[in-house]
Tab-separated table of N, CA and C in Angstrom:
chain	number	residue	atom	x	y	z
A	1318	MET	N	-2.965	-16.493	15.462
A	1318	MET	CA	-3.444	-15.155	15.723
A	1318	MET	C	-3.586	-14.410	14.393
A	1319	LEU	N	-4.516	-13.503	14.354
A	1319	LEU	CA	-4.759	-12.750	13.127
A	1319	LEU	C	-4.800	-11.264	13.451
A	1320	ASN	N	-4.001	-10.499	12.778
A	1320	ASN	CA	-3.979	-9.044	12.930
A	1320	ASN	C	-3.883	-8.469	11.530
A	1321	HIS	N	-5.014	-8.249	10.902
A	1321	HIS	CA	-5.063	-7.715	9.538
A	1321	HIS	C	-6.143	-6.645	9.476
A	1322	ILE	N	-5.810	-5.521	8.887
A	1322	ILE	CA	-6.765	-4.422	8.803
A	1322	ILE	C	-6.679	-3.800	7.418
A	1323	VAL	N	-7.831	-3.385	6.904
A	1323	VAL	CA	-7.913	-2.687	5.624
A	1323	VAL	C	-8.760	-1.447	5.844
A	1324	ILE	N	-8.212	-0.289	5.494
A	1324	ILE	CA	-8.947	0.966	5.625
A	1324	ILE	C	-8.826	1.754	4.324
A	1325	MET	N	-9.786	2.663	4.137
A	1325	MET	CA	-9.782	3.528	2.960
A	1325	MET	C	-10.134	4.926	3.411
A	1326	GLY	N	-9.322	5.888	3.032
A	1326	GLY	CA	-9.579	7.266	3.420
A	1326	GLY	C	-8.704	8.222	2.647
A	1327	ARG	N	-8.827	9.504	2.997
A	1327	ARG	CA	-8.049	10.551	2.318
A	1327	ARG	C	-6.900	11.006	3.203
A	1328	LEU	N	-5.759	11.275	2.563
A	1328	LEU	CA	-4.601	11.765	3.291
A	1328	LEU	C	-4.876	13.162	3.815
A	1329	THR	N	-4.560	13.399	5.080
A	1329	THR	CA	-4.797	14.702	5.692
A	1329	THR	C	-3.633	15.661	5.457
A	1330	ARG	N	-2.488	15.138	5.053
A	1330	ARG	CA	-1.323	15.949	4.717
A	1330	ARG	C	-0.432	15.112	3.804
A	1331	ASP	N	0.559	15.745	3.196
A	1331	ASP	CA	1.503	15.007	2.362
A	1331	ASP	C	2.283	14.011	3.224
A	1332	PRO	N	2.590	12.830	2.677
A	1332	PRO	CA	3.375	11.859	3.446
A	1332	PRO	C	4.761	12.427	3.773
A	1333	GLU	N	5.273	12.045	4.928
A	1333	GLU	CA	6.602	12.476	5.355
A	1333	GLU	C	7.543	11.284	5.241
A	1334	LEU	N	8.537	11.403	4.350
A	1334	LEU	CA	9.505	10.326	4.151
A	1334	LEU	C	10.767	10.632	4.952
A	1335	ARG	N	11.177	9.689	5.793
A	1335	ARG	CA	12.407	9.796	6.570
A	1335	ARG	C	13.223	8.530	6.334
A	1336	HIS	N	14.425	8.523	6.822
A	1336	HIS	CA	15.281	7.339	6.738
A	1336	HIS	C	15.835	7.043	8.132
A	1337	THR	N	15.914	5.764	8.450
A	1337	THR	CA	16.502	5.374	9.727
A	1337	THR	C	18.008	5.596	9.668
A	1338	GLN	N	18.690	5.419	10.786
A	1338	GLN	CA	20.145	5.590	10.819
A	1338	GLN	C	20.842	4.610	9.883
A	1339	SER	N	20.212	3.459	9.649
A	1339	SER	CA	20.799	2.472	8.739
A	1339	SER	C	20.351	2.687	7.296
A	1340	GLY	N	19.586	3.762	7.038
A	1340	GLY	CA	19.204	4.104	5.664
A	1340	GLY	C	17.902	3.505	5.170
A	1341	VAL	N	17.122	2.894	6.028
A	1341	VAL	CA	15.851	2.285	5.623
A	1341	VAL	C	14.785	3.380	5.521
A	1342	PRO	N	14.137	3.512	4.351
A	1342	PRO	CA	13.096	4.544	4.215
A	1342	PRO	C	11.815	4.174	4.955
A	1343	VAL	N	11.183	5.187	5.559
A	1343	VAL	CA	9.910	4.997	6.249
A	1343	VAL	C	9.059	6.245	6.022
A	1344	ALA	N	7.841	6.034	5.575
A	1344	ALA	CA	6.910	7.144	5.344
A	1344	ALA	C	5.809	7.080	6.385
A	1345	SER	N	5.410	8.237	6.871
A	1345	SER	CA	4.288	8.299	7.802
A	1345	SER	C	3.267	9.291	7.253
A	1346	PHE	N	2.006	8.949	7.448
A	1346	PHE	CA	0.918	9.802	6.992
A	1346	PHE	C	-0.318	9.478	7.801
A	1347	ARG	N	-1.347	10.298	7.672
A	1347	ARG	CA	-2.592	10.119	8.410
A	1347	ARG	C	-3.742	10.076	7.412
A	1348	LEU	N	-4.657	9.123	7.618
A	1348	LEU	CA	-5.851	9.014	6.780
A	1348	LEU	C	-7.081	9.439	7.564
A	1349	ALA	N	-7.944	10.202	6.912
A	1349	ALA	CA	-9.263	10.520	7.455
A	1349	ALA	C	-10.225	9.482	6.889
A	1350	VAL	N	-10.751	8.635	7.763
A	1350	VAL	CA	-11.605	7.517	7.351
A	1350	VAL	C	-13.019	7.789	7.848
A	1351	ASP	N	-13.955	7.952	6.904
A	1351	ASP	CA	-15.348	8.213	7.269
A	1351	ASP	C	-15.966	6.997	7.941
A	1352	ARG	N	-16.812	7.241	8.923
A	1352	ARG	CA	-17.585	6.158	9.537
A	1352	ARG	C	-18.777	5.842	8.642
A	1353	ASP	N	-19.300	4.637	8.763
A	1353	ASP	CA	-20.406	4.196	7.907
A	1353	ASP	C	-21.753	4.770	8.317
A	1354	PHE	N	-21.824	5.435	9.433
A	1354	PHE	CA	-23.109	5.909	9.936
A	1354	PHE	C	-23.011	7.375	10.330
A	1355	GLN	N	-24.183	8.023	10.409
A	1355	GLN	CA	-24.243	9.413	10.845
A	1355	GLN	C	-24.473	9.473	12.352
A	1356	SER	N	-24.245	10.637	12.923
A	1356	SER	CA	-24.494	10.802	14.350
A	1356	SER	C	-25.999	10.739	14.618
A	1357	ARG	N	-26.372	10.522	15.843
A	1357	ARG	CA	-27.787	10.352	16.203
A	1357	ARG	C	-28.613	11.598	15.928
A	1358	ASP	N	-28.010	12.761	16.009
A	1358	ASP	CA	-28.764	13.991	15.776
A	1358	ASP	C	-28.960	14.280	14.285
A	1359	GLY	N	-28.543	13.361	13.423
A	1359	GLY	CA	-28.737	13.525	11.988
A	1359	GLY	C	-27.728	14.454	11.342
A	1360	GLY	N	-26.665	14.772	12.049
A	1360	GLY	CA	-25.636	15.668	11.524
A	1360	GLY	C	-24.736	14.970	10.518
A	1361	ASP	N	-23.605	15.576	10.299
A	1361	ASP	CA	-22.643	15.030	9.348
A	1361	ASP	C	-22.042	13.733	9.863
A	1362	ARG	N	-21.514	12.980	8.914
A	1362	ARG	CA	-20.785	11.777	9.297
A	1362	ARG	C	-19.498	12.173	9.979
A	1363	GLN	N	-19.078	11.354	10.895
A	1363	GLN	CA	-17.822	11.598	11.589
A	1363	GLN	C	-16.705	10.827	10.902
A	1364	ALA	N	-15.493	11.251	11.153
A	1364	ALA	CA	-14.326	10.580	10.585
A	1364	ALA	C	-13.361	10.230	11.696
A	1365	ASP	N	-12.635	9.162	11.487
A	1365	ASP	CA	-11.553	8.781	12.383
A	1365	ASP	C	-10.249	9.126	11.670
A	1366	PHE	N	-9.275	9.611	12.409
A	1366	PHE	CA	-7.984	9.975	11.851
A	1366	PHE	C	-6.971	8.938	12.306
A	1367	ILE	N	-6.478	8.175	11.352
A	1367	ILE	CA	-5.667	7.008	11.651
A	1367	ILE	C	-4.256	7.194	11.100
A	1368	ASP	N	-3.270	7.010	11.968
A	1368	ASP	CA	-1.867	7.128	11.570
A	1368	ASP	C	-1.416	5.847	10.881
A	1369	VAL	N	-0.619	6.018	9.817
A	1369	VAL	CA	-0.115	4.887	9.041
A	1369	VAL	C	1.391	5.046	8.871
A	1370	VAL	N	2.099	3.923	8.958
A	1370	VAL	CA	3.545	3.886	8.732
A	1370	VAL	C	3.809	2.876	7.627
A	1371	ALA	N	4.569	3.294	6.614
A	1371	ALA	CA	4.919	2.407	5.500
A	1371	ALA	C	6.439	2.349	5.380
A	1372	TRP	N	6.980	1.150	5.382
A	1372	TRP	CA	8.426	0.954	5.360
A	1372	TRP	C	8.918	0.586	3.961
A	1373	ARG	N	10.164	0.844	3.724
A	1373	ARG	CA	10.938	0.439	2.542
A	1373	ARG	C	10.282	0.885	1.233
A	1374	GLN	N	10.102	-0.021	0.270
A	1374	GLN	CA	9.567	0.352	-1.043
A	1374	GLN	C	8.151	0.893	-0.946
A	1375	THR	N	7.367	0.371	-0.022
A	1375	THR	CA	5.995	0.871	0.146
A	1375	THR	C	6.025	2.326	0.593
A	1376	GLY	N	6.922	2.659	1.504
A	1376	GLY	CA	7.059	4.038	1.963
A	1376	GLY	C	7.515	4.966	0.849
A	1377	GLU	N	8.472	4.520	0.037
A	1377	GLU	CA	8.935	5.332	-1.081
A	1377	GLU	C	7.819	5.534	-2.100
A	1378	PHE	N	7.039	4.486	-2.358
A	1378	PHE	CA	5.915	4.569	-3.291
A	1378	PHE	C	4.894	5.597	-2.811
A	1379	VAL	N	4.541	5.536	-1.539
A	1379	VAL	CA	3.556	6.464	-0.979
A	1379	VAL	C	4.064	7.897	-1.072
A	1380	SER	N	5.312	8.126	-0.708
A	1380	SER	CA	5.832	9.497	-0.716
A	1380	SER	C	5.944	10.052	-2.130
A	1381	LYS	N	6.107	9.182	-3.108
A	1381	LYS	CA	6.253	9.628	-4.498
A	1381	LYS	C	4.916	9.909	-5.172
A	1382	TYR	N	3.904	9.069	-4.933
A	1382	TYR	CA	2.670	9.129	-5.709
A	1382	TYR	C	1.452	9.660	-4.959
A	1383	PHE	N	1.528	9.851	-3.649
A	1383	PHE	CA	0.374	10.307	-2.893
A	1383	PHE	C	0.623	11.695	-2.321
A	1384	ALA	N	-0.450	12.450	-2.177
A	1384	ALA	CA	-0.372	13.795	-1.612
A	1384	ALA	C	-1.643	14.058	-0.819
A	1385	LYS	N	-1.661	15.157	-0.114
A	1385	LYS	CA	-2.822	15.545	0.688
A	1385	LYS	C	-4.084	15.523	-0.173
A	1386	GLY	N	-5.133	14.903	0.359
A	1386	GLY	CA	-6.419	14.836	-0.325
A	1386	GLY	C	-6.629	13.612	-1.180
A	1387	ARG	N	-5.574	12.869	-1.507
A	1387	ARG	CA	-5.718	11.674	-2.329
A	1387	ARG	C	-6.350	10.550	-1.518
A	1388	MET	N	-7.185	9.760	-2.177
A	1388	MET	CA	-7.809	8.597	-1.554
A	1388	MET	C	-6.824	7.430	-1.614
A	1389	ALA	N	-6.650	6.758	-0.487
A	1389	ALA	CA	-5.741	5.618	-0.412
A	1389	ALA	C	-6.431	4.457	0.286
A	1390	VAL	N	-6.097	3.257	-0.152
A	1390	VAL	CA	-6.543	2.032	0.497
A	1390	VAL	C	-5.294	1.393	1.105
A	1391	VAL	N	-5.337	1.154	2.405
A	1391	VAL	CA	-4.179	0.621	3.119
A	1391	VAL	C	-4.533	-0.747	3.683
A	1392	SER	N	-3.664	-1.697	3.432
A	1392	SER	CA	-3.798	-3.038	3.977
A	1392	SER	C	-2.566	-3.302	4.838
A	1393	GLY	N	-2.782	-3.733	6.073
A	1393	GLY	CA	-1.643	-3.959	6.956
A	1393	GLY	C	-2.066	-4.531	8.290
A	1394	ARG	N	-1.329	-4.168	9.329
A	1394	ARG	CA	-1.622	-4.676	10.666
A	1394	ARG	C	-1.652	-3.518	11.655
A	1395	LEU	N	-2.438	-3.672	12.690
A	1395	LEU	CA	-2.534	-2.668	13.743
A	1395	LEU	C	-1.413	-2.904	14.754
A	1396	GLN	N	-0.767	-1.809	15.145
A	1396	GLN	CA	0.345	-1.907	16.078
A	1396	GLN	C	0.185	-0.846	17.164
A	1397	THR	N	0.555	-1.195	18.380
A	1397	THR	CA	0.545	-0.220	19.479
A	1397	THR	C	1.978	0.013	19.937
A	1398	ARG	N	2.241	1.245	20.336
A	1398	ARG	CA	3.551	1.598	20.904
A	1398	ARG	C	3.299	2.335	22.203
A	1399	GLU	N	4.063	2.018	23.217
A	1399	GLU	CA	3.950	2.695	24.508
A	1399	GLU	C	5.280	3.357	24.841
A	1400	TRP	N	5.215	4.546	25.428
A	1400	TRP	CA	6.405	5.262	25.841
A	1400	TRP	C	6.056	6.215	26.969
A	1401	THR	N	7.078	6.767	27.567
A	1401	THR	CA	6.910	7.751	28.628
A	1401	THR	C	7.355	9.104	28.078
A	1402	ASP	N	6.487	10.115	28.172
A	1402	ASP	CA	6.822	11.433	27.619
A	1402	ASP	C	7.730	12.202	28.567
A	1403	LYS	N	8.067	13.432	28.193
A	1403	LYS	CA	9.011	14.229	28.978
A	1403	LYS	C	8.468	14.613	30.356
A	1404	ASP	N	7.128	14.577	30.520
A	1404	ASP	CA	6.515	14.859	31.823
A	1404	ASP	C	6.300	13.598	32.642
A	1405	ASN	N	6.901	12.492	32.203
A	1405	ASN	CA	6.829	11.203	32.875
A	1405	ASN	C	5.423	10.596	32.853
A	1406	ASN	N	4.636	10.937	31.825
A	1406	ASN	CA	3.315	10.332	31.617
A	1406	ASN	C	3.438	9.191	30.619
A	1407	ARG	N	2.730	8.107	30.902
A	1407	ARG	CA	2.723	6.976	29.954
A	1407	ARG	C	1.811	7.310	28.792
A	1408	ARG	N	2.286	7.100	27.601
A	1408	ARG	CA	1.541	7.369	26.372
A	1408	ARG	C	1.443	6.099	25.541
A	1409	THR	N	0.358	6.001	24.766
A	1409	THR	CA	0.156	4.887	23.856
A	1409	THR	C	-0.233	5.428	22.494
A	1410	ALA	N	0.371	4.891	21.463
A	1410	ALA	CA	0.044	5.278	20.092
A	1410	ALA	C	-0.443	4.041	19.348
A	1411	TYR	N	-1.502	4.215	18.583
A	1411	TYR	CA	-2.037	3.156	17.736
A	1411	TYR	C	-1.805	3.576	16.291
A	1412	GLU	N	-1.248	2.679	15.501
A	1412	GLU	CA	-0.980	3.000	14.109
A	1412	GLU	C	-1.066	1.732	13.274
A	1413	ILE	N	-1.241	1.936	11.993
A	1413	ILE	CA	-1.258	0.810	11.063
A	1413	ILE	C	0.100	0.735	10.391
A	1414	VAL	N	0.699	-0.434	10.394
A	1414	VAL	CA	1.916	-0.678	9.641
A	1414	VAL	C	1.466	-1.251	8.304
A	1415	ALA	N	1.670	-0.478	7.247
A	1415	ALA	CA	1.135	-0.822	5.928
A	1415	ALA	C	1.961	-1.912	5.258
A	1416	ASP	N	1.276	-2.933	4.780
A	1416	ASP	CA	1.903	-3.931	3.915
A	1416	ASP	C	1.756	-3.497	2.461
A	1417	ASN	N	0.564	-2.985	2.115
A	1417	ASN	CA	0.276	-2.532	0.761
A	1417	ASN	C	-0.543	-1.248	0.818
A	1418	VAL	N	-0.296	-0.363	-0.123
A	1418	VAL	CA	-1.066	0.870	-0.261
A	1418	VAL	C	-1.497	0.961	-1.713
A	1419	TYR	N	-2.791	1.181	-1.939
A	1419	TYR	CA	-3.362	1.225	-3.281
A	1419	TYR	C	-4.015	2.582	-3.530
A	1420	PHE	N	-4.131	2.950	-4.799
A	1420	PHE	CA	-4.871	4.152	-5.155
A	1420	PHE	C	-6.353	3.893	-4.916
A	1421	GLY	N	-7.033	4.824	-4.250
A	1421	GLY	CA	-8.465	4.701	-4.004
A	1421	GLY	C	-9.285	5.576	-4.926
A	1422	ASP	N	-8.616	6.349	-5.777
A	1422	ASP	CA	-9.303	7.212	-6.735
A	1422	ASP	C	-8.459	7.284	-7.991
A	1423	SER	N	-9.015	7.897	-9.018
A	1423	SER	CA	-8.253	8.082	-10.241
A	1423	SER	C	-7.514	9.402	-10.169
A	1424	LYS	N	-6.522	9.540	-11.011
A	1424	LYS	CA	-5.754	10.785	-11.019
A	1424	LYS	C	-6.647	11.922	-11.493
A	1425	ARG	N	-6.655	12.982	-10.722
A	1425	ARG	CA	-7.484	14.127	-11.063
A	1425	ARG	C	-6.710	15.073	-11.964
A	1426	ASP	N	-7.424	15.807	-12.821
A	1426	ASP	CA	-6.779	16.812	-13.665
A	1426	ASP	C	-6.154	17.868	-12.776
A	1427	GLY	N	-4.930	18.240	-13.086
A	1427	GLY	CA	-4.252	19.257	-12.313
A	1427	GLY	C	-3.731	18.748	-10.992
A	1428	ASP	N	-3.718	17.444	-10.800
A	1428	ASP	CA	-3.227	16.880	-9.539
A	1428	ASP	C	-1.739	17.174	-9.406
A	1429	SER	N	-1.324	17.659	-8.279
A	1429	SER	CA	0.071	18.059	-8.085
A	1429	SER	C	0.912	16.962	-7.444
A	1430	SER	N	0.381	15.760	-7.309
A	1430	SER	CA	1.146	14.723	-6.618
A	1430	SER	C	2.262	14.156	-7.474
A	1431	GLY	N	2.261	14.454	-8.772
A	1431	GLY	CA	3.321	13.949	-9.630
A	1431	GLY	C	3.084	12.527	-10.078
A	1432	SER	N	1.924	11.975	-9.786
A	1432	SER	CA	1.629	10.608	-10.173
A	1432	SER	C	1.488	10.506	-11.681
A	1433	SER	N	2.148	9.528	-12.271
A	1433	SER	CA	2.108	9.398	-13.724
A	1433	SER	C	1.305	8.193	-14.178
A	1434	TYR	N	0.975	7.287	-13.285
A	1434	TYR	CA	0.228	6.084	-13.626
A	1434	TYR	C	0.870	5.326	-14.779
A	1435	GLN	N	2.161	5.301	-14.857
A	1435	GLN	CA	2.843	4.568	-15.910
A	1435	GLN	C	3.156	3.159	-15.410
A	1436	ARG	N	2.941	2.212	-16.274
A	1436	ARG	CA	3.293	0.838	-15.963
A	1436	ARG	C	4.250	0.361	-17.033
A	1437	ALA	N	5.374	-0.168	-16.630
A	1437	ALA	CA	6.431	-0.507	-17.573
A	1437	ALA	C	5.988	-1.542	-18.594
A	1438	GLU	N	5.202	-2.526	-18.180
A	1438	GLU	CA	4.885	-3.611	-19.103
A	1438	GLU	C	3.746	-3.283	-20.064
A	1439	THR	N	2.901	-2.324	-19.768
A	1439	THR	CA	1.761	-2.049	-20.641
A	1439	THR	C	1.725	-0.631	-21.151
A	1440	GLY	N	2.647	0.228	-20.718
A	1440	GLY	CA	2.591	1.628	-21.138
A	1440	GLY	C	1.616	2.382	-20.269
A	1441	SER	N	0.890	3.302	-20.847
A	1441	SER	CA	-0.008	4.161	-20.086
A	1441	SER	C	-1.208	3.381	-19.565
A	1442	TYR	N	-1.526	3.576	-18.312
A	1442	TYR	CA	-2.655	2.898	-17.673
A	1442	TYR	C	-3.626	3.940	-17.162
A	1443	GLN	N	-4.896	3.779	-17.473
A	1443	GLN	CA	-5.917	4.673	-16.972
A	1443	GLN	C	-6.943	3.840	-16.230
A	1444	PRO	N	-7.172	4.135	-14.945
A	1444	PRO	CA	-8.121	3.343	-14.163
A	1444	PRO	C	-9.481	3.299	-14.833
A	1445	GLY	N	-10.089	2.123	-14.837
A	1445	GLY	CA	-11.421	1.965	-15.393
A	1445	GLY	C	-11.428	1.674	-16.880
A	1446	SER	N	-10.284	1.764	-17.544
A	1446	SER	CA	-10.264	1.501	-18.982
A	1446	SER	C	-10.058	0.015	-19.223
A	1447	TYR	N	-10.554	-0.470	-20.333
A	1447	TYR	CA	-10.440	-1.865	-20.688
A	1447	TYR	C	-10.239	-1.951	-22.180
A	1448	GLN	N	-9.272	-2.731	-22.580
A	1448	GLN	CA	-9.061	-2.968	-23.994
A	1448	GLN	C	-9.221	-4.452	-24.223
A	1449	SER	N	-9.993	-4.801	-25.213
A	1449	SER	CA	-10.267	-6.201	-25.496
A	1449	SER	C	-8.971	-6.972	-25.684
A	1450	GLY	N	-8.831	-8.060	-24.982
A	1450	GLY	CA	-7.665	-8.903	-25.105
A	1450	GLY	C	-6.497	-8.469	-24.239
A	1451	ASN	N	-6.549	-7.313	-23.635
A	1451	ASN	CA	-5.461	-6.850	-22.786
A	1451	ASN	C	-5.969	-6.825	-21.351
A	1452	TYR	N	-5.458	-7.696	-20.519
A	1452	TYR	CA	-5.960	-7.844	-19.160
A	1452	TYR	C	-5.004	-7.265	-18.138
A	1453	GLY	N	-4.330	-6.169	-18.463
A	1453	GLY	CA	-3.462	-5.501	-17.518
A	1453	GLY	C	-2.048	-6.030	-17.497
A	1454	GLY	N	-1.820	-7.202	-18.037
A	1454	GLY	CA	-0.474	-7.741	-18.045
A	1454	GLY	C	0.227	-7.540	-19.369
A	1455	GLY	N	-0.438	-6.915	-20.321
A	1455	GLY	CA	0.174	-6.667	-21.602
A	1455	GLY	C	0.189	-7.881	-22.500
A	1456	GLN	N	-0.556	-8.924	-22.163
A	1456	GLN	CA	-0.571	-10.135	-22.960
A	1456	GLN	C	-1.994	-10.437	-23.395
A	1457	GLN	N	-2.114	-11.138	-24.494
A	1457	GLN	CA	-3.426	-11.574	-24.958
A	1457	GLN	C	-3.890	-12.725	-24.082
A	1458	SER	N	-5.185	-12.964	-24.071
A	1458	SER	CA	-5.738	-14.061	-23.289
A	1458	SER	C	-5.158	-15.382	-23.779
A	1459	ARG	N	-4.794	-16.250	-22.868
A	1459	ARG	CA	-4.197	-17.529	-23.232
A	1459	ARG	C	-5.212	-18.666	-23.195
A	1460	TYR	N	-6.485	-18.360	-22.993
A	1460	TYR	CA	-7.496	-19.403	-22.904
A	1460	TYR	C	-7.717	-20.021	-24.269
A	1461	GLN	N	-7.700	-21.348	-24.317
A	1461	GLN	CA	-8.019	-22.078	-25.541
A	1461	GLN	C	-8.999	-23.178	-25.190
A	1462	GLN	N	-9.954	-23.385	-26.074
A	1462	GLN	CA	-10.925	-24.446	-25.834
A	1462	GLN	C	-10.257	-25.799	-26.035
A	1463	PRO	N	-10.640	-26.808	-25.232
A	1463	PRO	CA	-10.083	-28.145	-25.395
A	1463	PRO	C	-10.418	-28.703	-26.771
A	1464	ALA	N	-9.557	-29.582	-27.281
A	1464	ALA	CA	-9.782	-30.200	-28.588
A	1464	ALA	C	-11.105	-30.962	-28.577
A	1465	GLY	N	-11.890	-30.775	-29.607
A	1465	GLY	CA	-13.173	-31.457	-29.729
A	1465	GLY	C	-14.323	-30.779	-29.009
A	1466	TYR	N	-14.058	-29.720	-28.267
A	1466	TYR	CA	-15.110	-29.015	-27.525
A	1466	TYR	C	-15.932	-28.175	-28.482
A	1467	GLN	N	-17.279	-28.351	-28.403
A	1467	GLN	CA	-18.160	-27.596	-29.276
A	1467	GLN	C	-19.325	-26.995	-28.508
A	1468	GLY	N	-19.171	-26.782	-27.227
A	1468	GLY	CA	-20.257	-26.286	-26.393
A	1468	GLY	C	-20.681	-24.865	-26.718
A	1469	TYR	N	-19.724	-24.003	-26.996
A	1469	TYR	CA	-20.023	-22.609	-27.279
A	1469	TYR	C	-19.282	-22.180	-28.533
A	1470	SER	N	-19.925	-21.355	-29.308
A	1470	SER	CA	-19.225	-20.798	-30.453
A	1470	SER	C	-18.542	-19.515	-30.019
A	1471	SER	N	-17.695	-18.966	-30.844
A	1471	SER	CA	-17.033	-17.708	-30.545
A	1471	SER	C	-18.067	-16.599	-30.452
A	1472	PRO	N	-17.850	-15.618	-29.582
A	1472	PRO	CA	-18.792	-14.509	-29.478
A	1472	PRO	C	-18.951	-13.781	-30.807
A	1473	VAL	N	-20.173	-13.345	-31.058
A	1473	VAL	CA	-20.472	-12.603	-32.273
A	1473	VAL	C	-19.789	-11.251	-32.180
A	1474	SER	N	-19.244	-10.766	-33.278
A	1474	SER	CA	-18.542	-9.488	-33.288
A	1474	SER	C	-19.438	-8.372	-32.779
A	1475	GLY	N	-18.914	-7.556	-31.837
A	1475	GLY	CA	-19.669	-6.425	-31.310
A	1475	GLY	C	-20.653	-6.808	-30.218
A	1476	SER	N	-20.672	-8.079	-29.806
A	1476	SER	CA	-21.602	-8.520	-28.784
A	1476	SER	C	-20.829	-9.154	-27.630
A	1477	ASP	N	-21.374	-9.066	-26.432
A	1477	ASP	CA	-20.738	-9.682	-25.282
A	1477	ASP	C	-21.311	-11.063	-24.981
A	1478	PHE	N	-22.168	-11.592	-25.853
A	1478	PHE	CA	-22.828	-12.853	-25.602
A	1478	PHE	C	-22.307	-13.926	-26.551
A	1479	ALA	N	-22.375	-15.172	-26.096
A	1479	ALA	CA	-21.995	-16.307	-26.927
A	1479	ALA	C	-23.246	-17.105	-27.248
A	1480	GLU	N	-23.275	-17.710	-28.420
A	1480	GLU	CA	-24.435	-18.470	-28.862
A	1480	GLU	C	-24.217	-19.949	-28.568
A	1481	LEU	N	-25.242	-20.638	-27.989
A	1481	LEU	CA	-25.159	-22.065	-27.728
A	1481	LEU	C	-25.297	-22.819	-29.040
A	1482	THR	N	-24.466	-23.851	-29.220
A	1482	THR	CA	-24.575	-24.656	-30.423
A	1482	THR	C	-25.237	-25.993	-30.133
A	1483	ASP	N	-25.303	-26.418	-28.862
A	1483	ASP	CA	-25.969	-27.667	-28.503
A	1483	ASP	C	-27.472	-27.463	-28.589
A	1484	ASP	N	-28.192	-28.560	-28.896
A	1484	ASP	CA	-29.659	-28.443	-28.900
A	1484	ASP	C	-30.181	-28.556	-27.477
A	1485	ASP	N	-31.382	-28.094	-27.234
A	1485	ASP	CA	-31.969	-28.050	-25.891
A	1485	ASP	C	-32.247	-29.432	-25.320
A	1486	GLY	N	-32.227	-30.487	-26.136
A	1486	GLY	CA	-32.541	-31.816	-25.659
A	1486	GLY	C	-31.523	-32.344	-24.655
A	1487	ASP	N	-30.305	-31.874	-24.684
A	1487	ASP	CA	-29.266	-32.375	-23.789
A	1487	ASP	C	-29.157	-31.598	-22.482
A	1488	LEU	N	-29.906	-30.512	-22.376
A	1488	LEU	CA	-29.824	-29.718	-21.164
A	1488	LEU	C	-30.621	-30.385	-20.037
A	1489	PRO	N	-30.147	-30.335	-18.795
A	1489	PRO	CA	-30.777	-31.052	-17.691
A	1489	PRO	C	-32.031	-30.368	-17.134
A	1490	PHE	N	-32.477	-29.276	-17.669
A	1490	PHE	CA	-33.656	-28.608	-17.125
A	1490	PHE	C	-34.674	-28.350	-18.196
């Protein structure tokens, strides 16, 4: 059986962090997820409001770094809960139990969520930035050409292209 869902939307309110009686942290929040199509009358796009529950470290992460209006990408599973309310009516709730929550946007200037985007192994991280030789893990590329390999020369400084050193006679086309 497969129950996996991925959604992307904006938080409609700040996440609410609670703890169970045994001390397990759980965060709950709601995402406004735009539909891919407009209504038939050509009006605005509609949105679905989806409840999300994040447990343990994921819940603590969400409550610390996300706030109302932030874009989030949630990966998890769909879960239903049924109960009887105080008027003896049967109720059903549909929610996503988050396995992972990712930033769906970059930190905005003046953002009050307290997000610092700090990564212990590389220092300051800014989405969309790239530094030559640094691939997010704080290490240089470990790729080495096999001994005796002469297919490509090193890229020319300041260029993203590599020059072929083989003559065209050996190419199959």
